[in-house]
Amino acid sequence: MMKWIASELHTHTFHSDGSHSLLELAQSAARLGLDCIALTDHNTQSGLTGAEQVERQTGIRIVPGMEWTTFYGHMLTLGVKEFVDWRVLGLEDIHKGIQLVHEQGGIAGLAHPYRIGSPICTGCFWEYNILDWNDVDFIEVWSTLMPTVKRDSQRAFALWTDLLNQGYRITATSGRDWHGTKPDDPLPAVTYIGLEETDDVPPYEQIVEALRLGRAAVTMGPLLTLSGKTAGDEREYAIGDCVEWHDEPDPMAMEFTVNVDMDIRREFYELQGDRFQLVLRSGQGVCCEMQIPAETAAFSFTIHAEAAWQWVRAELFGCLGNAVTLVAFTNPVYIHAPAVQATLVRSGGRCEF
């Protein structure tokens, strides 16, 4: 059974421009009910000194990382312990840098790609030329506090969706960009990472690998997870898995189950209203939707192959901060169905359902 750990994947200490020490950062994370943080100081890894002791003291797993802070964009590198120098790379060279991160067993992702850039925040807006999106492991689609209502995060979410529709498998994450903590801070998003390991403190390499595989869900509160089964197949496909459909699509269908956990970390967020809108979306658009009560429950949907083609994810809409907005979503279960693709090509990309 998969275990989901609450994680913050974009943090800073006073080794760059944060106000916390690593111990203070981990203690703050523990008080917020988190299980894991990634330390991503700007262009330095000196803040990782003493990380193992901080882990033992706080129970918070610390993923080593760094935020490449360049003139052409910020890139989060997770799972790397050795400094990778970005200064030798130009506007057209980002793939060389990603390769160096991958050689260490790490992953690389775009941080806040649509945040305002120069002259307000030089380099914060992504300008690197990406020649092959297969090299990119993740995109920080929700950034800073209350990201779901912010235009730059909405643009990043739309970019991710467009890349999914083009056939790329890229993990979506959130990042608080945590520089300090105030009592009146607005609500941050949380990235839940799905692990097979049952230990309380898994090794960081396992966390990085789960992110590479897309086993993540992002939320402003409730934990939303997704699984699916095809007819006659006992295997349960989890978030990040790829379903292989080789038979003719008709009458092929898949049953998806969405688990909505309204109780997890409940003391750390507040949502208004007693009803939510649960949506299953695919590369073909909205597959199905329903209103659900604000309580922990599981919901099942049967979706035919044509409607589920390419990918399927779950989304939860509700009232947050006096706005009706997206409050949680999963990464996709991917669908590979050559017969469906051929049918859609013959029909000019249209799908009736």
XYZ file of C-alpha atoms in Angstrom, residues 229-231 243-256 282-285 287 301-312 333-344 350-353:
50
model
C -8.091 -0.841 -13.141
C -8.910 -2.150 -16.594
C -11.454 -4.913 -17.175
C -1.724 1.732 -18.595
C -1.082 -0.236 -21.777
C -4.279 -0.746 -23.806
C -3.507 -2.875 -26.851
C -7.007 -4.175 -27.662
C -9.620 -2.383 -29.685
C -11.065 0.449 -27.601
C -14.692 -0.578 -27.905
C -15.908 -1.652 -25.379
C -12.704 -1.151 -23.392
C -13.198 0.876 -20.232
C -11.305 1.589 -17.055
C -12.564 2.027 -13.528
C -10.924 4.843 -11.597
C -7.963 13.640 -19.390
C -6.173 14.675 -22.558
C -9.641 14.780 -24.138
C -11.109 17.177 -21.542
C -14.358 12.917 -18.345
C -15.904 6.278 -12.085
C -15.979 4.172 -15.237
C -14.380 5.856 -18.243
C -14.251 4.482 -21.780
C -10.943 4.394 -23.593
C -11.690 7.213 -26.017
C -12.411 9.650 -23.179
C -9.386 8.613 -21.128
C -6.794 8.709 -23.872
C -3.268 9.969 -23.022
C -3.708 10.707 -19.315
C -6.228 11.014 -16.487
C -2.277 7.949 -14.581
C -0.957 7.730 -18.153
C -2.795 5.891 -20.917
C -1.086 4.271 -23.901
C -3.708 2.976 -26.319
C -2.551 2.710 -29.950
C -6.035 1.720 -31.164
C -7.580 4.792 -29.541
C -4.895 7.044 -31.006
C -5.533 5.629 -34.481
C -9.279 6.189 -34.074
C -8.772 9.813 -33.044
C -12.321 14.604 -32.319
C -13.795 12.240 -29.776
C -17.521 11.824 -29.154
C -18.554 10.596 -25.712
